Short mmCIF file of C-alpha atoms and ligand atoms in Angstrom, two decimals:
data_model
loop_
_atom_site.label_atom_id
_atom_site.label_comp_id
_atom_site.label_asym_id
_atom_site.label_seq_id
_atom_site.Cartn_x
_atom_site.Cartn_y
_atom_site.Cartn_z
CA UNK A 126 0.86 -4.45 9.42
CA UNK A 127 4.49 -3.72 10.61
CA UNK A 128 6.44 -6.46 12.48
CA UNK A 129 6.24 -4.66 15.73
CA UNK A 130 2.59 -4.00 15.05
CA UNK A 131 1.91 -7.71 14.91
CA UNK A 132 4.53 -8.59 17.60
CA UNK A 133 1.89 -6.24 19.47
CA UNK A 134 -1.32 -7.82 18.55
CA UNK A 135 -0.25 -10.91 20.80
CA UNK A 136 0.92 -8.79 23.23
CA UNK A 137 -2.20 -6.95 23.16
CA UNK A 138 -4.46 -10.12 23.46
CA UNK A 139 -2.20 -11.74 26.97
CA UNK A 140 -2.71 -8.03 28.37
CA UNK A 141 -6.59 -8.33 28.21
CA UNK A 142 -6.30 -11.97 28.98
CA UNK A 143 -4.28 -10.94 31.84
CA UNK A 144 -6.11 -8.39 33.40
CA UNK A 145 -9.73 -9.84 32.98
CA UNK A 146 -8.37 -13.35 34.63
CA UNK A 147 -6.90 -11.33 37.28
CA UNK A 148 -10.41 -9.33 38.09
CA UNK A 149 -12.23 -12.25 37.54
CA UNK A 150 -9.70 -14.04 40.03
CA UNK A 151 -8.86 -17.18 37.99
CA UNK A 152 -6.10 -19.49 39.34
CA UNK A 153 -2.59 -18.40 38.33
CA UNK A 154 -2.39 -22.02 37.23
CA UNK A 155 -4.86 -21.18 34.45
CA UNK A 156 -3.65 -17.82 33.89
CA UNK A 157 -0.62 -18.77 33.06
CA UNK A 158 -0.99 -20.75 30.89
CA UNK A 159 -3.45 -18.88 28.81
CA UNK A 160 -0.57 -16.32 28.60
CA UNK A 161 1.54 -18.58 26.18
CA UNK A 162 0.67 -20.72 23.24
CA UNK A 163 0.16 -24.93 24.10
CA UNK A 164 1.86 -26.04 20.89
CA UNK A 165 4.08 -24.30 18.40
CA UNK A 166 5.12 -26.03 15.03
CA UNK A 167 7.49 -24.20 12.48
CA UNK A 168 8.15 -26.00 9.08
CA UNK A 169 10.26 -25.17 6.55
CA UNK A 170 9.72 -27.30 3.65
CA UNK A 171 11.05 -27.41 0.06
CA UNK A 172 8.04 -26.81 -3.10
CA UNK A 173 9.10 -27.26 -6.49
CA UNK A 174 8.12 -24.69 -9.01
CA UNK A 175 6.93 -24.48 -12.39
CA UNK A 176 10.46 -23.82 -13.96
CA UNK A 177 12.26 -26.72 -12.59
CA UNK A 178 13.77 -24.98 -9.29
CA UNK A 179 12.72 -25.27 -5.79
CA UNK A 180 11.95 -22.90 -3.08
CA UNK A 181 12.12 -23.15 0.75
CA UNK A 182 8.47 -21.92 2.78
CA UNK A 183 8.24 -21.53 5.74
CA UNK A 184 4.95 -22.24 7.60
CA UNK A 185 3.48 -22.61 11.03
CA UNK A 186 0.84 -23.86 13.14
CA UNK A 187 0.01 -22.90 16.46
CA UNK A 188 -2.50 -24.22 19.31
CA UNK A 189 -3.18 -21.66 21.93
CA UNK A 190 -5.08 -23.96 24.10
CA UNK A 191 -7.34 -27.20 23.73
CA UNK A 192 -8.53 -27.36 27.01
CA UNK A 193 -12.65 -26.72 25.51
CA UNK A 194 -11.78 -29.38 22.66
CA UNK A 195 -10.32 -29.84 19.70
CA UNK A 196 -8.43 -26.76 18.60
CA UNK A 197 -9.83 -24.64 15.69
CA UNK A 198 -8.65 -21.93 13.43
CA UNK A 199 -7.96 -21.07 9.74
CA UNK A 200 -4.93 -21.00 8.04
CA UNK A 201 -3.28 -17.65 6.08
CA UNK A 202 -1.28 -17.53 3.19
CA UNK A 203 0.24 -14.01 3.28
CA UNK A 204 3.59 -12.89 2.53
CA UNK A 205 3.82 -10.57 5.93
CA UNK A 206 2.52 -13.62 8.41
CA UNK A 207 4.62 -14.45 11.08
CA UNK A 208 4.46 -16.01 14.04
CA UNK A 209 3.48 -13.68 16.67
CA UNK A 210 0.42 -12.74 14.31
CA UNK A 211 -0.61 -16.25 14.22
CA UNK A 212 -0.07 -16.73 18.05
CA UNK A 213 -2.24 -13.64 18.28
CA UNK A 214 -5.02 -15.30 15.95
CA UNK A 215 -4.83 -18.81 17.28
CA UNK A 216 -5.32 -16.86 21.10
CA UNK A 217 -8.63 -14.67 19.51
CA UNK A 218 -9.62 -18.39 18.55
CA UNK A 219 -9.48 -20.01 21.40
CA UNK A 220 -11.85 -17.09 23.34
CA UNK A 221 -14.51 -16.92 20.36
CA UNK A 222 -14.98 -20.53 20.28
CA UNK A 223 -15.43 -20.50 24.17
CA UNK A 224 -17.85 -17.38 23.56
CA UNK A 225 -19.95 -18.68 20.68
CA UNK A 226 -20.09 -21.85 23.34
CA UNK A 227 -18.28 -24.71 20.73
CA UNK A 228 -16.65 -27.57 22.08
CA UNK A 229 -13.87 -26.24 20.41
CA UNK A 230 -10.09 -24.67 21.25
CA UNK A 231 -8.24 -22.08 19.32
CA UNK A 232 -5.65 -22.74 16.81
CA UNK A 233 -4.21 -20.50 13.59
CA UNK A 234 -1.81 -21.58 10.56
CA UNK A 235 0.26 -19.66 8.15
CA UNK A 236 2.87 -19.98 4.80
CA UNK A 237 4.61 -17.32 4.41
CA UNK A 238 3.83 -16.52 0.86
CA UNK A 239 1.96 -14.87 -1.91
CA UNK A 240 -0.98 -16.81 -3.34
CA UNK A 241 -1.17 -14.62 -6.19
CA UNK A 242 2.23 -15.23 -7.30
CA UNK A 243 2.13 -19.17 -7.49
CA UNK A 244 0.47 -21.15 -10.30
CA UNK A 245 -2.12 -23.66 -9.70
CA UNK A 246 0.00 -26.15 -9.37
CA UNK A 247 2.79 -24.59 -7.30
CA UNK A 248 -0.28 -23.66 -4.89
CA UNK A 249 -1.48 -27.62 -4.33
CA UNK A 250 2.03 -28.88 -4.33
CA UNK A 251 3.00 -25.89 -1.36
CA UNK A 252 -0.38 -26.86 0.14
CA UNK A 253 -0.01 -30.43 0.07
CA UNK A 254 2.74 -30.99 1.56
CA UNK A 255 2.66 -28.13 4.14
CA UNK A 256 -0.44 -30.56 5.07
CA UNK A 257 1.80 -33.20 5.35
CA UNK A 258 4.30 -31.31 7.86
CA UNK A 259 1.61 -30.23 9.76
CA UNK A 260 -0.34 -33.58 10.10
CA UNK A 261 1.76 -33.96 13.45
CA UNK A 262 -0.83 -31.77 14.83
CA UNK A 263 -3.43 -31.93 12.87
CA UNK A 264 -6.56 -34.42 13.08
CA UNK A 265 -10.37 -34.99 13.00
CA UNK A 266 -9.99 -35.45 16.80
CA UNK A 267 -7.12 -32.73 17.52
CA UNK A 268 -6.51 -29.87 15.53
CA UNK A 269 -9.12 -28.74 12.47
CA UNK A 270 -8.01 -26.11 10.47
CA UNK A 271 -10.36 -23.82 7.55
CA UNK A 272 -9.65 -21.28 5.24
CA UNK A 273 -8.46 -17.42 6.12
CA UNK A 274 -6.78 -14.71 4.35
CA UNK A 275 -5.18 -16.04 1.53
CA UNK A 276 -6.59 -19.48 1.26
CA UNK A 277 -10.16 -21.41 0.11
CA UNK A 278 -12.49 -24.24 -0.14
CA UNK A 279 -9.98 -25.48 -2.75
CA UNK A 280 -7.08 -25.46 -0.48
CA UNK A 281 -8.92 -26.98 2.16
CA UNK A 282 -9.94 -29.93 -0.24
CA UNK A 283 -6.00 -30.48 -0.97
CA UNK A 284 -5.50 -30.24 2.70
CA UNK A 285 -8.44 -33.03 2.95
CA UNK A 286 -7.06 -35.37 0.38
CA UNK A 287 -3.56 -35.09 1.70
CA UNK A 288 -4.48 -36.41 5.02
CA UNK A 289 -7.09 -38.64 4.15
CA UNK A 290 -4.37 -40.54 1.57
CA UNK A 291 -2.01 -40.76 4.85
CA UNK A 292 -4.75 -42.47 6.44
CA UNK A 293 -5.91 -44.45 3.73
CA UNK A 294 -9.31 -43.07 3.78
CA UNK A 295 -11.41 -40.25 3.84
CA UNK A 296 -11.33 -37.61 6.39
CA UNK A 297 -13.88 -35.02 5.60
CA UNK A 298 -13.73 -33.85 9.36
CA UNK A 299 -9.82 -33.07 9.28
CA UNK A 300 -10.99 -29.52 7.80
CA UNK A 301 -13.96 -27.45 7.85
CA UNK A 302 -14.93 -24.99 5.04
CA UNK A 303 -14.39 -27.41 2.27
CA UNK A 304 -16.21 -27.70 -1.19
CA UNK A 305 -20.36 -28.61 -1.09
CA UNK A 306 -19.53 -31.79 -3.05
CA UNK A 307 -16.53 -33.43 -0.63
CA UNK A 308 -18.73 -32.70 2.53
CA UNK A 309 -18.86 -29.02 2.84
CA UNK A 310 -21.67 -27.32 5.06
CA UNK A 311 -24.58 -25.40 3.24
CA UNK A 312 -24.40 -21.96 4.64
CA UNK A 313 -20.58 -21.22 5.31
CA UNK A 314 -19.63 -19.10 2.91
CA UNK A 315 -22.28 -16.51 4.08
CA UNK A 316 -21.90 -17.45 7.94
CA UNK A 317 -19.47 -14.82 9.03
CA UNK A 318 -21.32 -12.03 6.99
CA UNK A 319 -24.62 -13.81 9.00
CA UNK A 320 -23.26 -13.69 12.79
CA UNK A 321 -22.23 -10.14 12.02
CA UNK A 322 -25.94 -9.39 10.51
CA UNK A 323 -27.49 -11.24 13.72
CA UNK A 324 -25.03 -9.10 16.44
CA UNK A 325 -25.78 -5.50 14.21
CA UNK A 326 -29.59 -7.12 14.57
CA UNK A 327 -29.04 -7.61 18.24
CA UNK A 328 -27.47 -4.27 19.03
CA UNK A 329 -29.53 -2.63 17.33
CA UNK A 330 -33.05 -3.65 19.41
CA UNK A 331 -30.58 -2.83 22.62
CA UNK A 332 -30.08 0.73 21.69
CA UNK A 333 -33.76 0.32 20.30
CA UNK A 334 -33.41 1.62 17.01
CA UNK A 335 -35.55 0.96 14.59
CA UNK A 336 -34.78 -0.85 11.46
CA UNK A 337 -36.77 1.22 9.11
CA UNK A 338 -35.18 4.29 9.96
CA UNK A 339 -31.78 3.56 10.62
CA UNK A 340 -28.32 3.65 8.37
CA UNK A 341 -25.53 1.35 7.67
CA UNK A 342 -22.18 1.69 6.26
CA UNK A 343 -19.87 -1.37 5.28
CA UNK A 344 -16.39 -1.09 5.21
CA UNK A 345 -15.05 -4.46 3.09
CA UNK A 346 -17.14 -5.55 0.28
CA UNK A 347 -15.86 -9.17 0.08
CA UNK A 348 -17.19 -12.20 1.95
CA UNK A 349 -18.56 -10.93 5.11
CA UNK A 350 -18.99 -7.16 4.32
CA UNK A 351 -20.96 -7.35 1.30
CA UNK A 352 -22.83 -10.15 3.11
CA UNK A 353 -23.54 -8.42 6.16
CA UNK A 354 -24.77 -5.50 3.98
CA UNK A 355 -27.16 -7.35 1.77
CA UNK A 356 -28.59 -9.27 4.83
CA UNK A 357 -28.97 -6.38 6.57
CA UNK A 358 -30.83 -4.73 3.85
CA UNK A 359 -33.31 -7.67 3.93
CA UNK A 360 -34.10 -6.56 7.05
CA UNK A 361 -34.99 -3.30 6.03
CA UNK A 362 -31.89 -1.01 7.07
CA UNK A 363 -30.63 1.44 4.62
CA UNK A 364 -27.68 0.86 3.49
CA UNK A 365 -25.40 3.92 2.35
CA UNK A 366 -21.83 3.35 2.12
CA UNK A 367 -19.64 0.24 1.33
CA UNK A 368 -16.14 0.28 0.48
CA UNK A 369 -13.06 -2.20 -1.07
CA UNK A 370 -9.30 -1.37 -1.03
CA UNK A 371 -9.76 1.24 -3.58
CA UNK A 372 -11.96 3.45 -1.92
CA UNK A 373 -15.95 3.81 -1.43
CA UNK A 374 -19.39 4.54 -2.64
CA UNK A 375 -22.00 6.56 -0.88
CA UNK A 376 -25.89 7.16 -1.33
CA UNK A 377 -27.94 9.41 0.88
CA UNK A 378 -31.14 7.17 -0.17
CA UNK A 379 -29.07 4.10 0.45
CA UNK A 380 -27.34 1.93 -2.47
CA UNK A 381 -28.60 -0.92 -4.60
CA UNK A 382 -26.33 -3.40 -3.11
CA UNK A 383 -26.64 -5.88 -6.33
CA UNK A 384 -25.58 -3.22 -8.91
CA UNK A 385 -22.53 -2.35 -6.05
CA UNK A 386 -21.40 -6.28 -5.96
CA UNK A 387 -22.00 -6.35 -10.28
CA UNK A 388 -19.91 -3.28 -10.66
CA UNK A 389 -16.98 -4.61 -8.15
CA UNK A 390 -17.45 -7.94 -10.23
CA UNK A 391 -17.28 -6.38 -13.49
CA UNK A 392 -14.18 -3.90 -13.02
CA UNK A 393 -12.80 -5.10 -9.63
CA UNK A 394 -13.52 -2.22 -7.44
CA UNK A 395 -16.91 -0.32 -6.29
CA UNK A 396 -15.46 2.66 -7.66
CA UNK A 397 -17.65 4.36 -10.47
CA UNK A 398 -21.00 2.51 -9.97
CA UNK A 399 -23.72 4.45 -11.09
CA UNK A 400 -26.02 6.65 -9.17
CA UNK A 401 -23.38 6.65 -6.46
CA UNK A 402 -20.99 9.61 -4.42
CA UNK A 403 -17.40 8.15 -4.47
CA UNK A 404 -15.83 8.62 -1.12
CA UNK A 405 -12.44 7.74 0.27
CA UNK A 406 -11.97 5.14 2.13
CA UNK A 407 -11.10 7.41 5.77
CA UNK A 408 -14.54 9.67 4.84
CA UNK A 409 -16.59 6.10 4.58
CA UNK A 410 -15.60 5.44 8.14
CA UNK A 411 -16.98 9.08 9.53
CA UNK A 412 -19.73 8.69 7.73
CA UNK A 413 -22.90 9.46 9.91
CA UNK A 414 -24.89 6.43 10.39
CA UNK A 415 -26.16 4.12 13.32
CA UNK A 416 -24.67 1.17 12.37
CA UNK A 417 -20.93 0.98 11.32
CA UNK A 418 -19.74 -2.85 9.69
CA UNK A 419 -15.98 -3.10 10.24
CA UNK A 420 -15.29 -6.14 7.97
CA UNK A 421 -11.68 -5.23 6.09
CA UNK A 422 -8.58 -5.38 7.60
CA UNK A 423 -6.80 -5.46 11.25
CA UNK A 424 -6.12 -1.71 12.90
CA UNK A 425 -8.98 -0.13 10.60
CA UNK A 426 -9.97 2.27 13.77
CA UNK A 427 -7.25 3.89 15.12
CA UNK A 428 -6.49 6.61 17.66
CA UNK A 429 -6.45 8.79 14.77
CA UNK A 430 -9.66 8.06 13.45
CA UNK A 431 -11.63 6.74 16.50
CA UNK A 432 -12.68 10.77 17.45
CA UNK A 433 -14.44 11.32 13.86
CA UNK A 434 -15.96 8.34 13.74
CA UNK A 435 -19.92 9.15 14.02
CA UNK A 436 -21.66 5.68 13.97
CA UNK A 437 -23.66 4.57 17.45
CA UNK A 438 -22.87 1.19 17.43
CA UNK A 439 -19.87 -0.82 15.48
CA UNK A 440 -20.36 -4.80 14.31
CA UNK A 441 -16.74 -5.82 14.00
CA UNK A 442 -16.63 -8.49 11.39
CA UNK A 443 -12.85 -8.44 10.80
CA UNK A 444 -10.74 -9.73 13.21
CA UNK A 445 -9.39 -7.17 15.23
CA UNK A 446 -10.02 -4.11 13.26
CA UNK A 447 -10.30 -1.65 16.39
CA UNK A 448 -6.84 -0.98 18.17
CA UNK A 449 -6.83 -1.15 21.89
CA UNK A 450 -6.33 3.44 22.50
CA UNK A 451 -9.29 3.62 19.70
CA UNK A 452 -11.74 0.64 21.38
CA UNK A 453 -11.25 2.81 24.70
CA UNK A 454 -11.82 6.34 22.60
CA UNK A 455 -15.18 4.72 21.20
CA UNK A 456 -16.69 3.26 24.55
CA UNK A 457 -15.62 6.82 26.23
CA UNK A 458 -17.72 8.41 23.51
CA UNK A 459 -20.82 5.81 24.10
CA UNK A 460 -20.46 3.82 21.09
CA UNK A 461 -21.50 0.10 21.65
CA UNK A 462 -18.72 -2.09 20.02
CA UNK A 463 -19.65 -5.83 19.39
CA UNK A 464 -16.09 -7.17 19.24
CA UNK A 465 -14.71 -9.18 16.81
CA UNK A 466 -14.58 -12.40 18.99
CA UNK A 467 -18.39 -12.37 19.24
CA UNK A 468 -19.80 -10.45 16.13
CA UNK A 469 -18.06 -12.72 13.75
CA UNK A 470 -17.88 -15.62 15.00
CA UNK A 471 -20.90 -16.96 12.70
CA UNK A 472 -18.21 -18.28 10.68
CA UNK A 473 -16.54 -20.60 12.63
CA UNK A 474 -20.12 -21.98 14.41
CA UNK A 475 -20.87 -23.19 10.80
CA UNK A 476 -17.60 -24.65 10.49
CA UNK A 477 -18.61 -26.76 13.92
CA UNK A 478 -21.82 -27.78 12.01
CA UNK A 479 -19.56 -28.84 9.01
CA UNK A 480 -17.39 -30.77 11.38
CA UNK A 481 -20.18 -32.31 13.28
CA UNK A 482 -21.60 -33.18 9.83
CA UNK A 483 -18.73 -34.53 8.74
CA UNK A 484 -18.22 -36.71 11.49
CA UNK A 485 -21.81 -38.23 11.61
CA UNK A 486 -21.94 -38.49 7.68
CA UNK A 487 -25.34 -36.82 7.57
CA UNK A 488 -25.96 -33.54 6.24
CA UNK A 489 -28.48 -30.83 7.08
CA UNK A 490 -29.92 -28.32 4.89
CA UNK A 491 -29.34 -24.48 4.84
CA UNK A 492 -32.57 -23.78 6.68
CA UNK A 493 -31.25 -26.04 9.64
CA UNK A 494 -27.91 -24.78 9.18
CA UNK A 495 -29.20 -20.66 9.13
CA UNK A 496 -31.57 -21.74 12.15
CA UNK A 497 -28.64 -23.39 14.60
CA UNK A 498 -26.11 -20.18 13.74
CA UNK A 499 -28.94 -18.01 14.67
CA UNK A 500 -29.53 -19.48 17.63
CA UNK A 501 -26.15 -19.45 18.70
CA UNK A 502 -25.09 -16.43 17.66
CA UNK A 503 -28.18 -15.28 19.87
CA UNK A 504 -27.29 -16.95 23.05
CA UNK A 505 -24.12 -15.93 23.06
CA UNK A 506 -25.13 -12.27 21.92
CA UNK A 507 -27.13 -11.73 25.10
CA UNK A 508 -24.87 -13.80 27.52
CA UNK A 509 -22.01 -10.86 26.93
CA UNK A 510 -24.74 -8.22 26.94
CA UNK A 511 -25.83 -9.68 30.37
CA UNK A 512 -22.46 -9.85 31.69
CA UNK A 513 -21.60 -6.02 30.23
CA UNK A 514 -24.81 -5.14 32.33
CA UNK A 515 -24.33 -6.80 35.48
CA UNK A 516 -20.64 -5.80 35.18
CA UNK A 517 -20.78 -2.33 34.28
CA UNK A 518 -18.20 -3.30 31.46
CA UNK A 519 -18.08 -2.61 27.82
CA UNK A 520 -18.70 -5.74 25.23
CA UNK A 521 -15.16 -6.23 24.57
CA UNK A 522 -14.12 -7.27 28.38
CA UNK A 523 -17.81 -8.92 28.32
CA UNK A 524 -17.09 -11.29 25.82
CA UNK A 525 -13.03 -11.70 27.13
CA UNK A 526 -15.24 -12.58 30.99
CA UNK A 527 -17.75 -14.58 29.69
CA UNK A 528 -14.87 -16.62 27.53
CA UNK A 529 -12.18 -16.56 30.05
CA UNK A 530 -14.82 -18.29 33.30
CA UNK A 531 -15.77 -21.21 30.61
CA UNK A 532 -11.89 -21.92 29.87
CA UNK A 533 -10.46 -21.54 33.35
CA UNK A 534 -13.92 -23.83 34.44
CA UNK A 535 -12.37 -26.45 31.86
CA UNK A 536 -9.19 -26.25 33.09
CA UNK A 537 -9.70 -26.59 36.68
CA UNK A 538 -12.11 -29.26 35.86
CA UNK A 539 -9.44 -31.31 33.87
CA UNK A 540 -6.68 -30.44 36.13
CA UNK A 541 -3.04 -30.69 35.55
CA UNK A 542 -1.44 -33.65 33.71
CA UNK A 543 -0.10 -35.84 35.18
P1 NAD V 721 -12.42 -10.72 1.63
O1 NAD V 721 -11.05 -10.77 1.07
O2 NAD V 721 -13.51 -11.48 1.00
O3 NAD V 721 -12.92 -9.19 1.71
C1 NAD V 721 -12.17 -8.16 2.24
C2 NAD V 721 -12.66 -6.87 1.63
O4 NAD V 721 -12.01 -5.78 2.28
C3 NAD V 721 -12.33 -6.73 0.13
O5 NAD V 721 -13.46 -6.19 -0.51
C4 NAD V 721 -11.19 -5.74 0.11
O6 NAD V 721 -11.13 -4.98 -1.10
C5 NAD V 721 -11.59 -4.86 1.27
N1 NAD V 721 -10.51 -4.02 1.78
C6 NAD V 721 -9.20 -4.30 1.88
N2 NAD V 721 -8.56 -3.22 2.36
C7 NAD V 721 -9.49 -2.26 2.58
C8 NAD V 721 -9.45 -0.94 3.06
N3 NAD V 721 -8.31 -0.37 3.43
N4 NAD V 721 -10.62 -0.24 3.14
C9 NAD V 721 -11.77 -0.80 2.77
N5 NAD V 721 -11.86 -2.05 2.31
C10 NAD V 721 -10.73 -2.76 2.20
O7 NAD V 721 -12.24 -11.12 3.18
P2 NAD V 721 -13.37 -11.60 4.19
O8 NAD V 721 -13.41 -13.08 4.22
O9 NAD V 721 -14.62 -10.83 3.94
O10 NAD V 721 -12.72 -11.17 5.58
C11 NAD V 721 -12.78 -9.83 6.04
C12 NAD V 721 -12.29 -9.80 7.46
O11 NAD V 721 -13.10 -10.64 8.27
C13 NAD V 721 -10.85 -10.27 7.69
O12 NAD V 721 -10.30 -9.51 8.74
C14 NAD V 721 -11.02 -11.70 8.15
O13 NAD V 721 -9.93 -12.14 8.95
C15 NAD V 721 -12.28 -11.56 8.98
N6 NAD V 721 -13.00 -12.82 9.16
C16 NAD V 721 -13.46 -13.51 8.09
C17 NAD V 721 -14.13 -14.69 8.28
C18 NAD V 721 -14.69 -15.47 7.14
O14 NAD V 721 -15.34 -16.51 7.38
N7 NAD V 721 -14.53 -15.04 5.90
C19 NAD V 721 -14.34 -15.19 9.59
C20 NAD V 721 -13.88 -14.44 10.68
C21 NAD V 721 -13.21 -13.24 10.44
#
């Protein structure tokens, strides 16, 4: 994404914000100050690398709003991040944790850098002590970051250890999506791909189409793509098109999704699997099918695309892959969208059952954890449906209601300090 492209996305978040506080007539009070971001921390701190020099990063970390709880959100390591991106991400956080109906506010980090360009050690030392900078915000009881583009359960155990030796104990609740073995939750590595697989589930029985005789297509075959894809194929959809960066694979009679994931692990792309139609990635999203999985990149759907695209219902499990003129294009054509802010937010309910976990020191099992994300996933699936009903609205400004009357309810409740 260009600069002015993610300039926009925040932009594009306050306008919705805006408008849906203003029909729903919130107070200006609480308006207002949903249109700006609570806390905004820059660092520029010095790493030093592997050949004896040392090099300036710059990072930040952002709370939108914390009026719901603690403030949540991952953290990116990405050589294009800047600021107005992360504002935009830290806002999407703070409505999807008042959506999936967390305790939680929204929050988003970011180093500008490339992960794939630093050693081992140059990525803990850059880690660490970005930790350190941003411990002013950060806490078990104020700001819990995870991973996100660019970042993992390993950098989130450096991020643990760093703040847990300022402390002079450990923290385990200071971040969520953290190795199994240092308090990590059972379950959260598939949760995102799961919330998206329980809102395609959902929308599905809406539109009541039935699982044996309906297609899927995936676009993203990493974490919550190819998740969402073999789920969903448990359930007993075809599935007949996935894609990576390099392009896609198609099957009329639907794809074995194992021999997909061991070809992508074998040669690092999906590209060339056997018994398989490759496609490029812009035919893979006009593929016909009844259930489209957006779960790539940001700006996937675009006013360019939007008109070809032939699915009846999209699950969007990246963050926001649709653009505003192509969201409108698709509900003007009758194609149910479950927005990002709802259909994956599996992933961050399972990093509130880490956190929770973390904070009681006992641990449940994947069952328990698969059986709570259901559950809420579920509840907060048919609360936006209800409201798109009742409303005459499309999911989108659903979810962007039924988040904006719980935050401006906290808000008014708490009041105004002092
Ligand atoms: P990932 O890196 O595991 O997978 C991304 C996949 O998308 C890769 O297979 C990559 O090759 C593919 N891809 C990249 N460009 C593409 C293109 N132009 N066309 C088709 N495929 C392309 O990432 P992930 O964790 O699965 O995240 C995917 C999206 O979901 C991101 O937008 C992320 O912000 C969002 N998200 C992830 C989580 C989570 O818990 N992982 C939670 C919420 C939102």
């Amino acid at each position: 994404m260009s600069e002015d492209v993610k300039e926009q996305a925040f932009q594009n978040v306050k306008t919705l914000i805006n408008d849906v506080c203003r029909q729903l007539n919130i107070p200006d009070e609480c308006r207002l100050r949903l249109m700006d971001c609570e806390r905004e921390l820059t660092v520029n701190f010095p790493v030093k690398m592997d050949d004896g020099g040392v090099k300036v990063f710059t990072g930040f970390r952002i709370v939108h709003n914390d009026s719901r709880g603690p403030s949540k959100g991952g953290i990116r390591y990405h050589p294009d991040v800047n600021i107005d991106e992360v504002r935009a991400l830290a806002a999407l956080m703070t409505l999807k944790t008042a959506v999936a109906g967390i305790p939680y506010g929204g929050a988003k980090g970011g180093v500008i850098c490339d992960p794939k360009k630093l050693s081992q050690c140059e990525l803990e030392r850059l880690t660490r002590r970005y930790a350190s900078d941003i411990a002013l915000i950060m806490g078990p009881d104020s700001d819990i970051p995870a991973p996100d583009v660019g970042t993992n359960p390993q950098v989130m155990a450096w991020i643990m250890d760093t703040y847990s030796m300022g402390r002079g104990y450990s923290v385990p609740a200071v971040v969520t999506g953290k190795p199994i073995e240092i308090g990590g939750s059972r379950g959260r590595f598939e949760a995102t791909g799961r919330g998206s697989m329980v809102s395609a589930l959902l929308s599905a029985k809406h539109l009541c189409i039935d699982p044996e005789e309906a297609t899927v297509v995936v676009q993203g075959c990493g974490n919550v793509g190819a998740t969402a894809a073999d789920l969903l194929a448990k359930e007993g959809y075809c599935v007949t098109g996935i894609s990576d960066s390099s392009g896609g694979v198609y099957s009329s009679g639907g794809l074995n999704l194992e021999s997909v994931v061991n070809h992508k692990k074998a040669t690092g792309s999906v590209i060339g699997c056997q018994n398989t139609e490759t496609i490029t990635n812009a035919e893979l999203l006009e593929l016909k099918c009844d259930i489209l999985v957006v779960a790539a990149l940001e700006h996937a759907i675009h006013k360019g695309n939007a008109s070809a695209v032939k699915a009846r219902i999209i699950v969007e499990g990246a963050n926001g892959p649709t653009t505003p003129e192509a969201h409108k294009i698709l509900v003007d054509r009758g194609i149910f969208v479950a927005p990002d802010i709802l259909a994956n937010a599996g992933g961050v309910i399972v990093s509130y059952l880490e956190w929770v976990q973390g904070l009681q020191s006992f641990y449940w099992d994947e069952t328990q954890i698969n059986s709570y994300l259901g559950r809420l996933m579920t509840n907060a699936f048919n609360q936006v449906l209800s409201i798109s009903e009742c409303e005459g609205v499309d999911m989108r400004k659903a979810a962007y209601m039924t988040a904006l009357k719980q935050l401006a309810t906290a808000m008014c409740t708490r009041g105004i300090f002092p």
